[in-house]
Short mmCIF file of C-alpha atoms in Angstrom, two decimals:
data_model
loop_
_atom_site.label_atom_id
_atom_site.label_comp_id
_atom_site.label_asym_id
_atom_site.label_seq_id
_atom_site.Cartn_x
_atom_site.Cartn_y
_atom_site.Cartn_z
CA UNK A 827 -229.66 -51.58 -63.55
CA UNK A 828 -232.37 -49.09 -62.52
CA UNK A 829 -236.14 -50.21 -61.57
CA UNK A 830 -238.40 -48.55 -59.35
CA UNK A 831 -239.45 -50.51 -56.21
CA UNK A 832 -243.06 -51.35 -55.39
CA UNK A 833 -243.69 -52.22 -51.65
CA UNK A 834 -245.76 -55.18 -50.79
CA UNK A 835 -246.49 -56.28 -47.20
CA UNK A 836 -244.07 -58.29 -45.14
CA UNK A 837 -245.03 -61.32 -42.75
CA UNK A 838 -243.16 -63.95 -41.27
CA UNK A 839 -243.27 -67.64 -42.42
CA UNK A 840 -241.37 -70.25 -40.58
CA UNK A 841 -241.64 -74.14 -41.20
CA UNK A 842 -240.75 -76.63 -38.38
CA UNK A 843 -237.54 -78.90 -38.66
CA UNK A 844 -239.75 -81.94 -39.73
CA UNK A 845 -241.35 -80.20 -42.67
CA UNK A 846 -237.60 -78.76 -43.86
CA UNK A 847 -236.72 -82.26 -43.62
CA UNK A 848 -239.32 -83.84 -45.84
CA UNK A 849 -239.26 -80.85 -48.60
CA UNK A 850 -235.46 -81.86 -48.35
CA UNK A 851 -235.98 -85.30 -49.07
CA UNK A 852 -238.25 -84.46 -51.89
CA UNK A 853 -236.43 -82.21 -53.13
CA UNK A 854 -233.41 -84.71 -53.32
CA UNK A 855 -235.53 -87.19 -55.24
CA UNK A 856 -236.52 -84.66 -57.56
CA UNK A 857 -233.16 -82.85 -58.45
CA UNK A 858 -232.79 -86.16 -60.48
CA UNK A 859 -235.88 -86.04 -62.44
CA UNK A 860 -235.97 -82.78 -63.18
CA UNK A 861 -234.37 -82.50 -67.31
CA UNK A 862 -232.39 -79.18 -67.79
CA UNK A 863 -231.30 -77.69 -70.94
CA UNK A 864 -228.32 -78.03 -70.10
CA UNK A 865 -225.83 -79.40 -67.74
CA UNK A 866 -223.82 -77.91 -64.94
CA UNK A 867 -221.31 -75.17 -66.69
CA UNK A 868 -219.72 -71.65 -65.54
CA UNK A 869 -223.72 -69.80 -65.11
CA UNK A 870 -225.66 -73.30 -65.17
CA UNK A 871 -226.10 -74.80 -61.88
CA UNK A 872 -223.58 -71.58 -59.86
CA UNK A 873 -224.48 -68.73 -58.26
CA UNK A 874 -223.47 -65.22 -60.60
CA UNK A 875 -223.29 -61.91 -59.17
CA UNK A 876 -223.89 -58.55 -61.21
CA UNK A 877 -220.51 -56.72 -60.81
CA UNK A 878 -220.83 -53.18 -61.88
CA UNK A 879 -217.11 -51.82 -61.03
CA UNK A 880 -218.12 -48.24 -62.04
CA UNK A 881 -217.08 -46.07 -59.07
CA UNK A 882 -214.39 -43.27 -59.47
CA UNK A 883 -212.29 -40.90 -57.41
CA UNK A 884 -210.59 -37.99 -57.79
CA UNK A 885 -207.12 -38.75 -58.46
CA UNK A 886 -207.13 -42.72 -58.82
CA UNK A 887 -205.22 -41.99 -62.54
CA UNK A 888 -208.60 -43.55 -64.23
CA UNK A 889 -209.43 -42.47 -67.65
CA UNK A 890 -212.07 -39.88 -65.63
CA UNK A 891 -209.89 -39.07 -62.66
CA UNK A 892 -212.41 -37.54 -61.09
CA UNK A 893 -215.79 -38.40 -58.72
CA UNK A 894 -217.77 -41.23 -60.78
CA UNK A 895 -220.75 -42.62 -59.52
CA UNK A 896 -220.27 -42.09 -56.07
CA UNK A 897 -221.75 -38.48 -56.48
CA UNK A 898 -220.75 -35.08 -57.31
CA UNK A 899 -217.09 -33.05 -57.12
CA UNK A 900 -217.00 -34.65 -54.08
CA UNK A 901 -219.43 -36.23 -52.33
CA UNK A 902 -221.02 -34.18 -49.64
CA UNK A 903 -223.89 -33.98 -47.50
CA UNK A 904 -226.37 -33.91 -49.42
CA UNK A 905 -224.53 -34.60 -52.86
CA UNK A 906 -224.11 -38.54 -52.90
CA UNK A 907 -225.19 -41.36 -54.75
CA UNK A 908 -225.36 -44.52 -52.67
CA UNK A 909 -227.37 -45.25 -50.03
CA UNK A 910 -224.64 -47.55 -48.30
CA UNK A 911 -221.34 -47.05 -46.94
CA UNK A 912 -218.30 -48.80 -47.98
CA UNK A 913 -216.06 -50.85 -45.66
CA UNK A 914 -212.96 -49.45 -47.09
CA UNK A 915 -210.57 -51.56 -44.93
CA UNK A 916 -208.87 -53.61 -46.98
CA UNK A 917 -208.22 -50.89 -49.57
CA UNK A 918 -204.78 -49.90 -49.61
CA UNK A 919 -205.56 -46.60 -51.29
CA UNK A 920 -208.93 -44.70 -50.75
CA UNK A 921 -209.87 -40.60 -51.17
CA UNK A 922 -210.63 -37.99 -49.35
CA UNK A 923 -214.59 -36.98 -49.85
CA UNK A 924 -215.97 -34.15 -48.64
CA UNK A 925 -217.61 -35.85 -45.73
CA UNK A 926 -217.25 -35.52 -41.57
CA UNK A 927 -215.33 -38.20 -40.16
CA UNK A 928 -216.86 -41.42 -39.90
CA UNK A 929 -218.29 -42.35 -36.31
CA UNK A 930 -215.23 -43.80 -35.04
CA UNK A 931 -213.13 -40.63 -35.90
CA UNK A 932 -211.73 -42.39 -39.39
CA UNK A 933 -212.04 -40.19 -41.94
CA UNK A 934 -214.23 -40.76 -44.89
CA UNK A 935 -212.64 -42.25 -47.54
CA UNK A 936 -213.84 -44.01 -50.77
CA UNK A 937 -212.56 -46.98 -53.25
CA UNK A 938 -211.74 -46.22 -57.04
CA UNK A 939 -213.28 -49.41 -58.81
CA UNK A 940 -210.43 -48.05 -61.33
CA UNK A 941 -207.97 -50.04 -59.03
CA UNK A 942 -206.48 -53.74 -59.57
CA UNK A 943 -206.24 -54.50 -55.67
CA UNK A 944 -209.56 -53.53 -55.46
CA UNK A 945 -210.75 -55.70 -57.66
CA UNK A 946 -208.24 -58.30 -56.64
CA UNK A 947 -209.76 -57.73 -53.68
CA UNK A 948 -213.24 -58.35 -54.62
CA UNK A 949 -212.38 -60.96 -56.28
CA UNK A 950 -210.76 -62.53 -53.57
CA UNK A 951 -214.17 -62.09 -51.06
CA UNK A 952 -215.70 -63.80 -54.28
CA UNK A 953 -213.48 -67.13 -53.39
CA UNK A 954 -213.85 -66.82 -49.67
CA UNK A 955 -217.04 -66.70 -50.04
CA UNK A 956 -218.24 -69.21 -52.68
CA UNK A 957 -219.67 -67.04 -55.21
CA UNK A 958 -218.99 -68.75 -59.08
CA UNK A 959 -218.67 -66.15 -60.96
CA UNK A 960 -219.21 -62.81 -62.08
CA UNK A 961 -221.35 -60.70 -64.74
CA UNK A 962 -219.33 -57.85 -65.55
CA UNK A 963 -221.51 -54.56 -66.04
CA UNK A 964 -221.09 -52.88 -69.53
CA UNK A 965 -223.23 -49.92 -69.97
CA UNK A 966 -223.46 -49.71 -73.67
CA UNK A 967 -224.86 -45.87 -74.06
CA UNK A 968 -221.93 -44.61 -72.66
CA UNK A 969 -219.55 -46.00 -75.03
CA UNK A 970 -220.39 -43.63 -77.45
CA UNK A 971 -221.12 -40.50 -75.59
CA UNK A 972 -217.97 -40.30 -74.23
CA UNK A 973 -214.72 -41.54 -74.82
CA UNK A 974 -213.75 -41.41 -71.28
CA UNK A 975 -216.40 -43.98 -70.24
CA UNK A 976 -214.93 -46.32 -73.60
CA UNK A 977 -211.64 -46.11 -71.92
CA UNK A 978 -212.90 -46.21 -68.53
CA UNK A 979 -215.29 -49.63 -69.61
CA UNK A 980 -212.24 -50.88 -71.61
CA UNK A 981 -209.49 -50.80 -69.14
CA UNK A 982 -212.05 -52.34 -66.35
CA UNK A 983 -211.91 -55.34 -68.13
CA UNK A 984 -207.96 -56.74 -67.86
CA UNK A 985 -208.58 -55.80 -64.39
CA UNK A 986 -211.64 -57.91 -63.61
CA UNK A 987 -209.92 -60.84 -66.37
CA UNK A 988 -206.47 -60.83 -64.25
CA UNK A 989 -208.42 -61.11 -61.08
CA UNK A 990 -210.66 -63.74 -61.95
CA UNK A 991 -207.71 -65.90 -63.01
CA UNK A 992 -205.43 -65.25 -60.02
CA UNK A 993 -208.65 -66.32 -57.58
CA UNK A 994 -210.20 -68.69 -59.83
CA UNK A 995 -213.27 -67.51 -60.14
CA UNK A 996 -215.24 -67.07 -64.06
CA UNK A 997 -216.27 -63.50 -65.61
CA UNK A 998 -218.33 -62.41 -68.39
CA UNK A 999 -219.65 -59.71 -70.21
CA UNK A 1000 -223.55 -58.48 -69.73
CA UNK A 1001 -224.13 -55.82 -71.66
CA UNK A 1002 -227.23 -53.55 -70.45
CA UNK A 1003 -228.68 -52.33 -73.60
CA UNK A 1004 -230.64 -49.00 -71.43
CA UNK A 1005 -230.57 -45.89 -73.47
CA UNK A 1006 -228.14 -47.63 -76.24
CA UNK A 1007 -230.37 -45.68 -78.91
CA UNK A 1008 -227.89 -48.09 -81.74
CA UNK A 1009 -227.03 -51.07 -80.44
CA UNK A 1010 -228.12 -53.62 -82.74
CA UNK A 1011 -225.46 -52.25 -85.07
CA UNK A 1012 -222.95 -51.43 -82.04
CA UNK A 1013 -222.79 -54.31 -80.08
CA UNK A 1014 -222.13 -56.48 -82.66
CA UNK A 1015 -218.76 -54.03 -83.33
CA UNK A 1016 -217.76 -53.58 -79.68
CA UNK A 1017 -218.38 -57.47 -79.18
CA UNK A 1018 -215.68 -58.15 -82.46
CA UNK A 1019 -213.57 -55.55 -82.00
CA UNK A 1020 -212.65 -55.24 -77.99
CA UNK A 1021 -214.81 -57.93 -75.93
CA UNK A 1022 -214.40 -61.33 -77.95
CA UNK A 1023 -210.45 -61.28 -77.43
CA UNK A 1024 -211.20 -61.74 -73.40
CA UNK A 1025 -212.93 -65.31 -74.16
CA UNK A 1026 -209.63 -66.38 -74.92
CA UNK A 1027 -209.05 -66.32 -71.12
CA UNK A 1028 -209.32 -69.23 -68.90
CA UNK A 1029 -211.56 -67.20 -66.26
CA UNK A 1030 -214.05 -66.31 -68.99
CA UNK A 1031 -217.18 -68.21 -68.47
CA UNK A 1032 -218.36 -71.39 -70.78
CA UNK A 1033 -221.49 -72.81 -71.01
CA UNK A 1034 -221.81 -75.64 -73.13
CA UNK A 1035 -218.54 -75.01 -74.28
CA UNK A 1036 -219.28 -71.38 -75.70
CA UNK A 1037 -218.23 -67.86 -74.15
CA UNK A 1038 -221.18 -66.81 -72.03
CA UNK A 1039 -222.54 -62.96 -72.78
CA UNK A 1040 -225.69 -61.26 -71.55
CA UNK A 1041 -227.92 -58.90 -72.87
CA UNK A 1042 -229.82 -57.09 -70.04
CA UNK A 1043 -233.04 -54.94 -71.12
CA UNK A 1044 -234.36 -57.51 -73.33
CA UNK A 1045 -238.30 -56.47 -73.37
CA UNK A 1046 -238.22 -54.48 -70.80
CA UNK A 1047 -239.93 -51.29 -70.83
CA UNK A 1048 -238.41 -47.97 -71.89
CA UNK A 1049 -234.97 -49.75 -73.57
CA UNK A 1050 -234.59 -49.31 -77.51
CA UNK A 1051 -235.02 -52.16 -79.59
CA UNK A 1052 -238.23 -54.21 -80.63
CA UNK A 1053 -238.93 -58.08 -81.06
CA UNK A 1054 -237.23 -58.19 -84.72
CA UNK A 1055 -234.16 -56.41 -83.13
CA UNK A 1056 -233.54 -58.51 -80.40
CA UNK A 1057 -233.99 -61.53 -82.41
CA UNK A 1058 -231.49 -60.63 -84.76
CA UNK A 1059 -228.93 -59.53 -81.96
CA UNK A 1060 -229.58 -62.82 -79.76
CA UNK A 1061 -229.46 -64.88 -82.95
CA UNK A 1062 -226.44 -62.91 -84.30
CA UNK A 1063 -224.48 -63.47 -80.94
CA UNK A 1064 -225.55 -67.16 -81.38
CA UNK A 1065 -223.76 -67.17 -84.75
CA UNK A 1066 -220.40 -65.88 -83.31
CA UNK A 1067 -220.88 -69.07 -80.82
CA UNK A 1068 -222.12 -67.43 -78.12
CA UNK A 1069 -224.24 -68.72 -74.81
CA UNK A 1070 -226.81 -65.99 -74.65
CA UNK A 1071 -227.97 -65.00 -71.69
CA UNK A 1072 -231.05 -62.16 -71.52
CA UNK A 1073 -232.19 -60.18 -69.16
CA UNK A 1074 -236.05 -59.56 -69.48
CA UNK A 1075 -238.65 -57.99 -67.10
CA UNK A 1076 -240.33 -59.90 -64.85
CA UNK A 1077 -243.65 -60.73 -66.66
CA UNK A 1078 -242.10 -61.56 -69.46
CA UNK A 1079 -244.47 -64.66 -70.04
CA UNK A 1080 -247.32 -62.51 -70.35
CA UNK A 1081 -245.59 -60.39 -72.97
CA UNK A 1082 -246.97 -62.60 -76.57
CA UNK A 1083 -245.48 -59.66 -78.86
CA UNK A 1084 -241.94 -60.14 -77.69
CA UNK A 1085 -242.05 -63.93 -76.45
CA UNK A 1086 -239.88 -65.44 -80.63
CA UNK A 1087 -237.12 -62.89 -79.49
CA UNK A 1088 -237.21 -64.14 -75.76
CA UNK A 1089 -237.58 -68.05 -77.43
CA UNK A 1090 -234.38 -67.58 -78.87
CA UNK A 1091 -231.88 -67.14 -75.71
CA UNK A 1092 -230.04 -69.82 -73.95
CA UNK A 1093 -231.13 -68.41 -70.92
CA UNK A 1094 -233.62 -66.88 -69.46
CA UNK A 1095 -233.07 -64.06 -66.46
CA UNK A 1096 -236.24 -62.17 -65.24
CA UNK A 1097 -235.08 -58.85 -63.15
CA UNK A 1098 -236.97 -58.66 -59.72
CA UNK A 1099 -235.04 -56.14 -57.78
CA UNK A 1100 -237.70 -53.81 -56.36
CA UNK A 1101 -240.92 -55.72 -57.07
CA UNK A 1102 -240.65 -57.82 -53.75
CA UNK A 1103 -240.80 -56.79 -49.98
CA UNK A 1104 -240.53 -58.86 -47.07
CA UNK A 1105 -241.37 -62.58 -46.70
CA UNK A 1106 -244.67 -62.92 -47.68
CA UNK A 1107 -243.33 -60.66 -51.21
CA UNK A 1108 -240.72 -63.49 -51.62
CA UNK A 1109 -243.42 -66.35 -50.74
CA UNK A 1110 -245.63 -64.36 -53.46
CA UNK A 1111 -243.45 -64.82 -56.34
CA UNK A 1112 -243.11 -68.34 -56.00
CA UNK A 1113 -245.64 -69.42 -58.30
CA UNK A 1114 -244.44 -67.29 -61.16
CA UNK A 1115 -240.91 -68.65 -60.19
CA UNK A 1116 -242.20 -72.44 -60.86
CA UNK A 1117 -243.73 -71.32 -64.14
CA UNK A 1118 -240.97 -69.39 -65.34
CA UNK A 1119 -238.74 -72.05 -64.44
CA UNK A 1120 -241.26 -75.02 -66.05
CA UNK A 1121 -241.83 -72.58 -69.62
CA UNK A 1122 -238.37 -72.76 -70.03
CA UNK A 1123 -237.51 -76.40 -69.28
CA UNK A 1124 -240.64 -77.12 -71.75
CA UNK A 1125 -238.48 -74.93 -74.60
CA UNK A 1126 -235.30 -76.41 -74.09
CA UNK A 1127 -233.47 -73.37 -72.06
CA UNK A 1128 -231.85 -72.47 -69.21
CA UNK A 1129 -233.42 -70.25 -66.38
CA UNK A 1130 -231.46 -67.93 -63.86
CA UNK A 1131 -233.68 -66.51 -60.99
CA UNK A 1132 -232.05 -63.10 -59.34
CA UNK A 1133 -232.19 -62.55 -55.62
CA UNK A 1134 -231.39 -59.34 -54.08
CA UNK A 1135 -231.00 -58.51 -49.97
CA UNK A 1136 -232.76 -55.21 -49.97
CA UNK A 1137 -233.46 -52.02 -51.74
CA UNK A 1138 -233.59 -48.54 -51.08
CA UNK A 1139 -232.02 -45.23 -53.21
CA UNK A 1140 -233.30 -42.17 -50.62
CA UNK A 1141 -229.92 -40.66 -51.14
CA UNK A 1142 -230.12 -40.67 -55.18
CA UNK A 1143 -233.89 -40.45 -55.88
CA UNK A 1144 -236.58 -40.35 -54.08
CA UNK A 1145 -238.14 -42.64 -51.81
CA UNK A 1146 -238.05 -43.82 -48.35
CA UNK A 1147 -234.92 -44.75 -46.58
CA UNK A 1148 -234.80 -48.68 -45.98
CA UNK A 1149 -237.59 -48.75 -48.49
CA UNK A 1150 -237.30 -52.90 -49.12
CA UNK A 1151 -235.55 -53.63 -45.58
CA UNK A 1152 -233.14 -56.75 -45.69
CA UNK A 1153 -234.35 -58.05 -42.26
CA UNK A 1154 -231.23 -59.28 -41.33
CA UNK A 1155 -230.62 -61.48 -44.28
CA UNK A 1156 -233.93 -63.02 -43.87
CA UNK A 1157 -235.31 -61.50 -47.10
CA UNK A 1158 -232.45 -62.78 -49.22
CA UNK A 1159 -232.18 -66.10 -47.48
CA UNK A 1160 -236.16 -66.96 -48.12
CA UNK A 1161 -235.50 -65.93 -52.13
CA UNK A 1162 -232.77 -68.72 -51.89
CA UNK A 1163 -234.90 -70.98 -50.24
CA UNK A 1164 -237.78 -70.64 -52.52
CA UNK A 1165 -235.09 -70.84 -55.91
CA UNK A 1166 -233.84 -74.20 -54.12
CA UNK A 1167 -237.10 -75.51 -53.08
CA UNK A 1168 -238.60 -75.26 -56.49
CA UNK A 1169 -235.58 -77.53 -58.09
CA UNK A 1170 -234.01 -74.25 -59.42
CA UNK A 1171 -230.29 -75.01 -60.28
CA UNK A 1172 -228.85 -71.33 -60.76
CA UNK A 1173 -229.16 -68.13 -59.03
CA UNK A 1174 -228.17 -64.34 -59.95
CA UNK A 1175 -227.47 -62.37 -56.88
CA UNK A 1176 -227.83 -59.03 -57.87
CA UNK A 1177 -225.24 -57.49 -57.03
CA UNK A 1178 -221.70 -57.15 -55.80
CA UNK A 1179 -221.53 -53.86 -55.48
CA UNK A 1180 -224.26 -51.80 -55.98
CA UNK A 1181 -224.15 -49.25 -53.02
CA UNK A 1182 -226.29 -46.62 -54.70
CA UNK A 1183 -229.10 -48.78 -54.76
CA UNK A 1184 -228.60 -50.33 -51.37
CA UNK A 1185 -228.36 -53.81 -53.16
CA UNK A 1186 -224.67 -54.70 -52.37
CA UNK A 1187 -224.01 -57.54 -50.88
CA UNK A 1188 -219.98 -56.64 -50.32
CA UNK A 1189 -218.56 -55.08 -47.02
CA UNK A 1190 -220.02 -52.37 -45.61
CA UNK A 1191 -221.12 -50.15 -42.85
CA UNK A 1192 -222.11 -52.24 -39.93
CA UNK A 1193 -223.26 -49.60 -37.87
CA UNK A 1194 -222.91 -45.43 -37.28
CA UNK A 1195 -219.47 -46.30 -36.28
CA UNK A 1196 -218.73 -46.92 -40.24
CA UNK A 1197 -220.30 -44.23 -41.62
CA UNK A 1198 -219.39 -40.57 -41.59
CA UNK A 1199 -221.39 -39.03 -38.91
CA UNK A 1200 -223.22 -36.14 -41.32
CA UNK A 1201 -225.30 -37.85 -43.45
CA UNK A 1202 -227.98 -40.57 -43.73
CA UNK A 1203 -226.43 -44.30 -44.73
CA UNK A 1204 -227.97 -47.09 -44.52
CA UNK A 1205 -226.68 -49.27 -42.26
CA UNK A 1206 -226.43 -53.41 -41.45
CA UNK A 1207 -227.83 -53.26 -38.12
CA UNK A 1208 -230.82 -50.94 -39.77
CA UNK A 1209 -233.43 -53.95 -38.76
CA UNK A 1210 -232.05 -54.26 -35.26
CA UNK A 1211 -229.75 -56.68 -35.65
CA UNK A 1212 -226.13 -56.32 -35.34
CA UNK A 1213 -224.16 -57.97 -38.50
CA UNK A 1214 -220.65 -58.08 -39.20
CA UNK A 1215 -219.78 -56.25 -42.74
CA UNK A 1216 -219.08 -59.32 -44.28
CA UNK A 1217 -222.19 -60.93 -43.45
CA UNK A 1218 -224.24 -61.02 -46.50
CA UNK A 1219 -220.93 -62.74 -48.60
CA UNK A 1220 -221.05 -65.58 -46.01
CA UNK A 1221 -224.81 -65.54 -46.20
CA UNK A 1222 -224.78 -65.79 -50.01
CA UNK A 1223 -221.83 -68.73 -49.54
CA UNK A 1224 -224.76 -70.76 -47.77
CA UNK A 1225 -227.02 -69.67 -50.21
CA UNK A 1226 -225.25 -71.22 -52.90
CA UNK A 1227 -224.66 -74.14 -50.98
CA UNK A 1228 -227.99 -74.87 -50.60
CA UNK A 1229 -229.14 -74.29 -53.98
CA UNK A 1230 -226.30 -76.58 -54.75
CA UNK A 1231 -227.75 -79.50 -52.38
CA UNK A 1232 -224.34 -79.34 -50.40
CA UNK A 1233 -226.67 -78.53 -47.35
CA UNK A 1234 -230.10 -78.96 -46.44
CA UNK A 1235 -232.93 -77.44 -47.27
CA UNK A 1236 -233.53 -74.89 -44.23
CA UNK A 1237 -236.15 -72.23 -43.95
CA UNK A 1238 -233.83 -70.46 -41.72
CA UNK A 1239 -230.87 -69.04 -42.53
CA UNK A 1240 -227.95 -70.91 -40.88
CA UNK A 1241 -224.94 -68.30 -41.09
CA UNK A 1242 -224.32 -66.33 -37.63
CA UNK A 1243 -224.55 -62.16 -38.52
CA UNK A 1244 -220.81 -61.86 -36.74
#
């Protein structure tokens, strides 16, 4: 999902141990006042993470078998996607780019997302690391334009289903309506004809007892569709006894025109990735976070804030490099605070594995060491602080388990960056 970034200013804010301790207290008391839409489920009351799984390489035996995503025939200096580097590690096949070695003399080697032990493998970091479930990316314009992608999108799915079961995690569809110039008629078909048959699985996610799917674009600007379209899709997918999740922009309260098509989802999920920087960007958004969160208690749904660590695309479009810096975690770990602080039950992280954005929160690069030594990466010690590649999946485990209430409320991030 693609939004362009706006930079705000970034200041510290740090509370003493006695105030964390009476907002905790509070916020105890008031977890059992507060009256949700609905109780804790699969998305309700967990912590989701967009998955997009859309990354190709030449010769993985995909339905492209060729360079998807991560850039051009291959990726080169200059010709790449992503602004991050992969830790490829655990992989036990990768491919050959067209890249210098990486700092430590490796050579520079990407994952096919094409791949079940690489999503077994993901799948597995999501259990390690606490993280509920996952929204599987389905980029409805492409299903269409080529058949490749259908197969591709198709054939992702078993993969992502058999992983989710073997690691007990939950899965479910979000389709992102962007450039789908037919959907209202086409979704419906794809949805009856190839996605429904997954619900069937014990790994796909339930809310209230009915297959979660998400509809990501809802409202927001330059996606087809209009306020009598969406309403018949959400209500539609309601009919087929669906939990509908949609993905709106982030004023979405301010937009009256659309606001009976937004009424009629289960849940509400305003996209914020690139409209925040720093601290005092995070602190910013809290009041429209309590009013988002109050509008929908007041209509009977449910409400799924999305946190992100960072952003930054240099090496795909333009902007600056380390454009929304992740300061160490810091960034993320105050959106968590804020979600938990303000009663908030549910969190999107978004997302798993978006390197071209610089919004992944999976292994990768630690330092120059990681990352082939010709071209720009971003990399987790960009903010002067040395973290382990793993660090932001154990930082999003204590995120969850503070939005959970299974630890304090702590303006300070408690996981080490090793």
């Amino acid at each position: 999902m693609l939004l362009s970034a706006v930079i705000l200013t970034a200041v510290g804010c740090k509370k003493t141990q006695e105030s964390e301790d009476v907002v905790h207290d509070s916020f105890s008391q008031a977890k059992q006042v507060v009256a949700l839409a609905s109780p804790p489920g699969d998305v309700v009351g967990k912590l989701v993470v967009g998955y997009q799984a859309w990354f190709g390489c030449l010769g993985d035996g995909s339905p492209f078998n060729s360079w998807k995503t991560w850039g051009p025939n291959p990726p080169s200096p200059g010709h790449i996607n992503v602004e991050m580097w992969p830790d490829v590690r655990e992989y036990t096949t990768t491919y050959q780019t067209g890249f210098a070695n990486l700092g430590n003399g490796q050579p520079a080697k990407l994952f096919t997302s094409y791949s079940q032990q690489v999503v077994n493998t993901h799948f597995l970091w999501m259990r390690q690391n606490g993280i509920d479930c996952a929204a599987l990316q389905r980029f409805g314009s492409a299903l269409a334009a080529d058949p490749r992608d259908l197969n591709w999108r198709n054939g992702n799915v078993p993969m992502v289903k058999a992983a989710a079961e073997t690691y007990g995690r939950k899965f479910f569809i979000e389709y992102d309506i962007s450039g789908w110039t037919n959907f209202q008629s086409e979704i419906k078909t794809d949805w009856t004809t190839r996605m429904q048959t997954h619900t069937s699985s014990t790994a796909y996610a339930k809310q209230n007892g009915k297959p979660v799917v998400s509809l990501w674009g809802i409202g927001v600007s330059g996606r087809p569709g209009n306020n009598a379209v969406w309403t018949d899709v959400i209500n539609w997918f309601k009919t087929q006894g669906c939990y509908v999740i949609i993905g709106v922009k982030r004023d979405w309260r301010n937009d009256a025109t659309n606001m009976s098509a937004y009424n009629q989802a289960n849940m509400i999920q305003p996209w914020t990735v690139g409209s925040m920087n720093g601290i005092a960007g995070a602190n910013n958004y809290v009041s429209t976070l309590s009013a988002d969160f109050a509008y929908c208690n007041s209509h009977n749904q449910d409400y799924q804030p999305v946190a992100f660590p960072g952003f930054a695309w240099s090496n795909w479009h333009t902007g600056a490099q380390n454009e929304i810096p992740r300061l160490h975690g810091d960034f993320l770990w105050r959106q968590f605070y804020n979600i938990r602080n303000n009663n908030i039950p549910s969190v999107k992280v978004a997302m798993f594995d978006e390197y071209n954005e610089g919004t992944a929160i999976a292994k990768a690069a630690e330092n120059a060491s990681m990352k082939p030594s010709n071209q720009y990466f971003l990399t987790l010690d960009a903010d002067g602080v040395a973290c382990s590649s793993d660090f932001y999946l154990r930082l999003t485990r204590d995120g969850a388990k503070m939005i959970k209430g299974q630890i304090p409320l702590t303006a300070n991030h408690p996981t080490s960056h090793q």
